[in-house]
Tab-separated table of C-alpha atoms and ligand atoms in Angstrom:
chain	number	residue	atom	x	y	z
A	267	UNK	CA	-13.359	-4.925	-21.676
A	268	UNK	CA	-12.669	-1.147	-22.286
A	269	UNK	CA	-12.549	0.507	-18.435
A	270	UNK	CA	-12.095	4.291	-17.936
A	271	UNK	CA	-9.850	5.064	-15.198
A	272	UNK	CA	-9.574	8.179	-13.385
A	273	UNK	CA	-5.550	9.264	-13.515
A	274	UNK	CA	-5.115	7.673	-16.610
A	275	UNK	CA	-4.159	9.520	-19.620
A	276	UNK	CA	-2.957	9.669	-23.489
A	277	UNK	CA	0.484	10.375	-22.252
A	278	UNK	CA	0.351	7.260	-20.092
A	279	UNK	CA	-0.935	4.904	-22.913
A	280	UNK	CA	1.495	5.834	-25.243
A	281	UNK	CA	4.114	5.013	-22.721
A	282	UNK	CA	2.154	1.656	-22.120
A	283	UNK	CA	3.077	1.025	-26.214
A	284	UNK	CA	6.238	1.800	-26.180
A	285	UNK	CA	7.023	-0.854	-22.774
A	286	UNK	CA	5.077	-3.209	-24.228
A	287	UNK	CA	7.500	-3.526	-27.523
A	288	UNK	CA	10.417	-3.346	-25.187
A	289	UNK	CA	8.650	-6.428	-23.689
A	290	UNK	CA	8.852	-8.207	-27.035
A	291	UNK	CA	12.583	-7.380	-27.799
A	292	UNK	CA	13.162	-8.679	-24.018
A	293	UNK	CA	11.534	-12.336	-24.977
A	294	UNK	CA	7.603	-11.863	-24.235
A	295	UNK	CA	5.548	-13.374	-27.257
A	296	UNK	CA	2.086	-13.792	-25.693
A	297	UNK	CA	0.302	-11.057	-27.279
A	298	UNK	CA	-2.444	-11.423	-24.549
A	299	UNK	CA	-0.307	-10.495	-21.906
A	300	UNK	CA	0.658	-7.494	-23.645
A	301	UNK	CA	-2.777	-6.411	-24.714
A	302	UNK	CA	-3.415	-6.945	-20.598
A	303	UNK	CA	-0.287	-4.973	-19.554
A	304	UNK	CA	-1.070	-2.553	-22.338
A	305	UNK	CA	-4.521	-1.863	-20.645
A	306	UNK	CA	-3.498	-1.753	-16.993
A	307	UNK	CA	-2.069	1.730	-15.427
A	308	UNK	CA	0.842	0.827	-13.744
A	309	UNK	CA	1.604	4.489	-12.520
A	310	UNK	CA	-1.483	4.129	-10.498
A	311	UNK	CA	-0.102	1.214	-8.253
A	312	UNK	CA	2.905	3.339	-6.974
A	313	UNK	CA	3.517	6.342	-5.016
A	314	UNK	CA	2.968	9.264	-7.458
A	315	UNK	CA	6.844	10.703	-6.619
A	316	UNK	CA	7.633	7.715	-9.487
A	317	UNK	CA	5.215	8.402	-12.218
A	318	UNK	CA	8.598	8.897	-14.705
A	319	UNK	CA	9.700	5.556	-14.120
A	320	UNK	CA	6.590	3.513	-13.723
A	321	UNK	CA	6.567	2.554	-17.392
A	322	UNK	CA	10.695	1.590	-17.255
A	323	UNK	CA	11.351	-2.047	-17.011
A	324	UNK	CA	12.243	-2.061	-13.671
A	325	UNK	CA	11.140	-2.928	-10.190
A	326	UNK	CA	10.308	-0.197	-7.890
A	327	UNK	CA	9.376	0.161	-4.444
A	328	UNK	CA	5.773	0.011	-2.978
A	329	UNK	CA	4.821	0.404	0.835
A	330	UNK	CA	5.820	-1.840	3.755
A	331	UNK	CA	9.589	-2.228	2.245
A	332	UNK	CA	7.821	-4.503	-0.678
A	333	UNK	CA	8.291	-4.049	-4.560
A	334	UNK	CA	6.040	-4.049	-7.569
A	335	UNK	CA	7.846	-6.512	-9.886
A	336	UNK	CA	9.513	-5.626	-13.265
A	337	UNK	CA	7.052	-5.296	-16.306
A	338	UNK	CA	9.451	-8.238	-17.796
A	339	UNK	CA	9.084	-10.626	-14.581
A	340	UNK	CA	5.485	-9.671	-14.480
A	341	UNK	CA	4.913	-10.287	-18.198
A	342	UNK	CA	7.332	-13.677	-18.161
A	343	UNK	CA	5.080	-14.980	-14.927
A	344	UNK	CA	2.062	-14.425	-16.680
A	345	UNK	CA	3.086	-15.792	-20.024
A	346	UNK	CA	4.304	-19.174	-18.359
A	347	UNK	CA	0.995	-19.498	-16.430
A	348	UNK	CA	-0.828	-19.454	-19.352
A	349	UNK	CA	-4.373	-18.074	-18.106
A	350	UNK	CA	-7.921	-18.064	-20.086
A	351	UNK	CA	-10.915	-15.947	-19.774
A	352	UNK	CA	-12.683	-17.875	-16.219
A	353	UNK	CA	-10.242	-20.027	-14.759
A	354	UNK	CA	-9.654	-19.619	-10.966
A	355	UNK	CA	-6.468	-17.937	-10.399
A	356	UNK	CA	-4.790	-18.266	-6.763
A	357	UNK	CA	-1.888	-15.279	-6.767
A	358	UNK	CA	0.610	-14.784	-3.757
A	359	UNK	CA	1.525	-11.437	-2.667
A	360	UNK	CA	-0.770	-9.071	-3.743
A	361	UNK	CA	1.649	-5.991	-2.721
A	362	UNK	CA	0.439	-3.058	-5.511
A	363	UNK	CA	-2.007	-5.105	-7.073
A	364	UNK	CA	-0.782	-4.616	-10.500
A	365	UNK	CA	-0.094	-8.417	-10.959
A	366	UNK	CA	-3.477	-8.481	-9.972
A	367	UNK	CA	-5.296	-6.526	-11.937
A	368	UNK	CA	-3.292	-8.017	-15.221
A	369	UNK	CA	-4.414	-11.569	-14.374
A	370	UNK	CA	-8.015	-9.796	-14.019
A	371	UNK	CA	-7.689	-8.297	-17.685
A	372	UNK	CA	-6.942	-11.856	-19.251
A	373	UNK	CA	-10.148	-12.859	-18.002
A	374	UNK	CA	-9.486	-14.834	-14.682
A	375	UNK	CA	-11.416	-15.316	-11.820
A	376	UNK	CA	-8.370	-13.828	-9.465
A	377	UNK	CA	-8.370	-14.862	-5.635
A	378	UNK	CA	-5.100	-13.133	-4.419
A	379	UNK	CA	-3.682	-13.339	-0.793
A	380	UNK	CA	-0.933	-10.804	1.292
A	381	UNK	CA	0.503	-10.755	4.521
A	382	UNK	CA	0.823	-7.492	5.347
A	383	UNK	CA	-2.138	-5.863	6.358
A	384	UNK	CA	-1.228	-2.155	4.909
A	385	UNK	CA	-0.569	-3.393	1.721
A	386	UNK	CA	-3.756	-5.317	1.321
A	387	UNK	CA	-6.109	-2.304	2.246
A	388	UNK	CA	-4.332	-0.154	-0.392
A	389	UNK	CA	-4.656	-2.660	-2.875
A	390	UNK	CA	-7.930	-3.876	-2.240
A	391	UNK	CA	-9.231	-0.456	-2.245
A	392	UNK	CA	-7.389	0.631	-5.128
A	393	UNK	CA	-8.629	-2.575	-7.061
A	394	UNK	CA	-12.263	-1.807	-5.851
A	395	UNK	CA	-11.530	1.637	-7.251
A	396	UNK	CA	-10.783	0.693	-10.499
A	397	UNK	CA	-14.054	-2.020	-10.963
A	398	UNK	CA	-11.604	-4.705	-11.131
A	399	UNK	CA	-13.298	-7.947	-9.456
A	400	UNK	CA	-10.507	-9.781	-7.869
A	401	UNK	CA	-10.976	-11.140	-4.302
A	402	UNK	CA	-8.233	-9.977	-2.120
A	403	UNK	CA	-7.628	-12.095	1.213
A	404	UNK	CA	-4.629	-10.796	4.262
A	405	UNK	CA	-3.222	-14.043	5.508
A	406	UNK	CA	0.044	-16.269	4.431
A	407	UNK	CA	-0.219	-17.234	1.096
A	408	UNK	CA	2.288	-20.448	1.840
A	409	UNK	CA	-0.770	-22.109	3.451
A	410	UNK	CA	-2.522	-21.162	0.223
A	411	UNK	CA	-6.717	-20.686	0.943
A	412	UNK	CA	-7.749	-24.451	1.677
A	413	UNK	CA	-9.771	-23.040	4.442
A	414	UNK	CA	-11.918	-20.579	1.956
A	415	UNK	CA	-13.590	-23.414	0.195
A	416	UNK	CA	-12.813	-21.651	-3.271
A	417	UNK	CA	-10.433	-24.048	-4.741
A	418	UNK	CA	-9.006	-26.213	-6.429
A	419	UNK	CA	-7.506	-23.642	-8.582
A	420	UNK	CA	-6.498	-23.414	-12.565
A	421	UNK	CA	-3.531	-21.577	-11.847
A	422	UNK	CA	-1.602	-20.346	-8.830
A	423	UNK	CA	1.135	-17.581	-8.960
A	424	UNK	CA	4.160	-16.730	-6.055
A	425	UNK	CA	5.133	-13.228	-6.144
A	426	UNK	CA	7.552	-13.899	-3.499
A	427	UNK	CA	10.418	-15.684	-3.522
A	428	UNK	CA	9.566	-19.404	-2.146
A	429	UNK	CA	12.239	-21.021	-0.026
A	430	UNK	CA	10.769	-24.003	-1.410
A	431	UNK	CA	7.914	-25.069	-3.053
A	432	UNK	CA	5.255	-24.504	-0.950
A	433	UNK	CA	3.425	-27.963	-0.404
A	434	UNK	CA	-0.318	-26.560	0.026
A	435	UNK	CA	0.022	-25.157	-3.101
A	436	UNK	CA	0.674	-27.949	-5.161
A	437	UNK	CA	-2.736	-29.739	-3.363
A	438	UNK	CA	-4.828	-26.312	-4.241
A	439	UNK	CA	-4.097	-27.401	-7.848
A	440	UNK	CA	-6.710	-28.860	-10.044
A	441	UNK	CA	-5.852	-31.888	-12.569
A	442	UNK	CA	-3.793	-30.056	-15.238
A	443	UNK	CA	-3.524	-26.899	-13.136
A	444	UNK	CA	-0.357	-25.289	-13.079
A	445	UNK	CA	1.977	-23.397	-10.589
A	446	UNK	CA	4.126	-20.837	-11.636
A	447	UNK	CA	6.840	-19.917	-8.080
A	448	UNK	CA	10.342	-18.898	-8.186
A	449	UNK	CA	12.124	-20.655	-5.491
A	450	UNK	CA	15.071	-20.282	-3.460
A	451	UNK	CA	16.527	-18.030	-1.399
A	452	UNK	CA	18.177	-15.034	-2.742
A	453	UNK	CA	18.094	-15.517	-5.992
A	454	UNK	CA	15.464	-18.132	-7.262
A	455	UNK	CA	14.742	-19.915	-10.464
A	456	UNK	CA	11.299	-19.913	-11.554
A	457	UNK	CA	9.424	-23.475	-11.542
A	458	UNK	CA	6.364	-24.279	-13.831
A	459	UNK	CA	4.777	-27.166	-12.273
A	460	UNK	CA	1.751	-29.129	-13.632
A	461	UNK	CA	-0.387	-31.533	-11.854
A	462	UNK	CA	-0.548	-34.487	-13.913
A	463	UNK	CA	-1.980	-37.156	-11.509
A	464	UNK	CA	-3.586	-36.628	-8.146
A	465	UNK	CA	0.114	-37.355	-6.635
A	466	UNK	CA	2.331	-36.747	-9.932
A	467	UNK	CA	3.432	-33.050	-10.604
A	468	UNK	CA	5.776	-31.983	-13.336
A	469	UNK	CA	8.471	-29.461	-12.897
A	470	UNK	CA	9.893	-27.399	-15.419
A	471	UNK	CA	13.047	-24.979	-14.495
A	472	UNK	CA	12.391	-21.195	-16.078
A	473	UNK	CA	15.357	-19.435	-15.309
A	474	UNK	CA	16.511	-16.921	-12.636
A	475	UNK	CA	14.923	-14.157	-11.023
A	476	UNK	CA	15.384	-11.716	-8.057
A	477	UNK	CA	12.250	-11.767	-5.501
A	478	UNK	CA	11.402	-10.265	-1.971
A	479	UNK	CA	11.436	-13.524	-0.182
A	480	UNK	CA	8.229	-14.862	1.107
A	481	UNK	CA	7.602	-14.713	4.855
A	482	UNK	CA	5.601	-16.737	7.533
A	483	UNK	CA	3.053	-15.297	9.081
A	484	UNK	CA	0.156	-12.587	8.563
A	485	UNK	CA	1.830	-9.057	9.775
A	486	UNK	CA	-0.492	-6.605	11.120
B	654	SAH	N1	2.375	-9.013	-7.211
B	654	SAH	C1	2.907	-7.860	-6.520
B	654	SAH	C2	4.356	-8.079	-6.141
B	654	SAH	C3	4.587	-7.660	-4.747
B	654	SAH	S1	6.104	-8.195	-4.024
B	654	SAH	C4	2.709	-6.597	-7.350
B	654	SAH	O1	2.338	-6.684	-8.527
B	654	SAH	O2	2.895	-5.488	-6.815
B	654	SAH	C5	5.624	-9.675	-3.181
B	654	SAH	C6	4.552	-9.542	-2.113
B	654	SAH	O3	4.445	-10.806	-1.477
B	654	SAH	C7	4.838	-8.520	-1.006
B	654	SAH	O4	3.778	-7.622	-0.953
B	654	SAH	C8	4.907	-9.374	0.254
B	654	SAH	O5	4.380	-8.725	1.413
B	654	SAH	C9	4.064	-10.581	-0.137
B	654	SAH	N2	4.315	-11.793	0.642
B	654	SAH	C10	5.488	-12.276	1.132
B	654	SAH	N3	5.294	-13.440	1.785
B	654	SAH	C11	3.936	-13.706	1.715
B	654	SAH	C12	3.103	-14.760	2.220
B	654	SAH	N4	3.602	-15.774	2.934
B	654	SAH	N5	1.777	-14.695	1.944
B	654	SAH	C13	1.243	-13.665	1.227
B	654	SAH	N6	1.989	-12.644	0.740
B	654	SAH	C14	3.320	-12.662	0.981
């Protein structure tokens, strides 16, 4: 779908090309995910002091001492969860959004969950803003949204960096669902699992990544 959004521009787009081909020298080969990232304005998720770096590859910061991940980690995440048009997506740590609103270009019905309460009303207003459809929740994402009735989910995505795999999660899984969640603390390596039975998952190790770390808790 072709949106118009307000504070987007030529200039902006053209920088959007250019990341996304740094993207593909740095490993990404889903061509999806960089149509999606191609589409989404990732200098509108940020303070406006860092519109010269938001289309660099790198991580920068967002409110409440949180980050907006690299456009690689971003793009690698969303490549390994391998989403299609309507499947339920579960995502951890909304922060910016931008995650987000990628998922929301492939397609996916998103359902995404932060702690802190100042960084959901930016985001969910900011989302709103720009007609994407996700459903934004403020609790802790660890416990997943077993309460909400919405799942079991296609896909679930951490944002945060998992001290270890968070057991909820793995039950909010459908049959052949898959969780994508870096674990560990400091640095983590990023785990594909795959529910293969109702009490069999299957892990795959990803590699390693640099994460806030996820916290307990809703903050207010
Ligand atoms: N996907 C985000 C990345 C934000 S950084 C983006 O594109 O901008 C990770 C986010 O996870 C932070 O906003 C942090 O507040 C949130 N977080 C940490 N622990 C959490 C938890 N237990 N539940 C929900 N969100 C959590």
């Amino acid at each position: 779908m072709q949106r118009v959004i307000e504070g987007d521009s030529y200039k902006h787009k053209g920088l959007r090309v250019d990341l996304c081909n740094l993207l593909r020298q740095r490993g990404i080969t889903d061509e999806a995910v960089l149509a999606a990232i191609g589409r989404v304005p990732r200098h509108l998720f940020m303070d406006r002091g860092l519109d010269a770096l938001a289309y660099e590859d790198q991580a920068l910061p967002i409110e409440c001492g949180q980050t907006i991940s690299q456009p690689r980690t971003v793009a690698f995440q969303t490549q390994l969860l391998a989403v299609r048009k309507d499947m339920k997506v579960l995502e951890i740590g909304t922060g910016s959004g931008y995650q987000t609103a990628v998922l929301c270009e492939l397609g996916a019905r998103v359902f995404s969950v932060e702690r802190q309460k100042g960084l959901y009303d930016v985001a969910k207003a900011r989302l709103a803003k720009m007609h994407y459809q996700a459903k934004c929740f403020l609790g802790d994402g660890y416990q997943g949204l077993a309460q909400m009735d919405y799942g079991p989910y296609d896909r679930i995505l951490v944002t945060c960096g998992a001290p270890e795999v968070p057991q909820p999660l793995l039950r909010e899984l459908k049959l052949g669902g898959v969780l994508v969640v870096p674990v560990g603390d400091g640095e983590q390596e990023m785990l594909r699992i795959v529910r293969t039975a109702d009490e069999e998952w299957e892990t795959t190790r990803c590699g390693d990544f640099r994460f806030v770390p996820m916290l307990e808790g809703r903050q207010f």
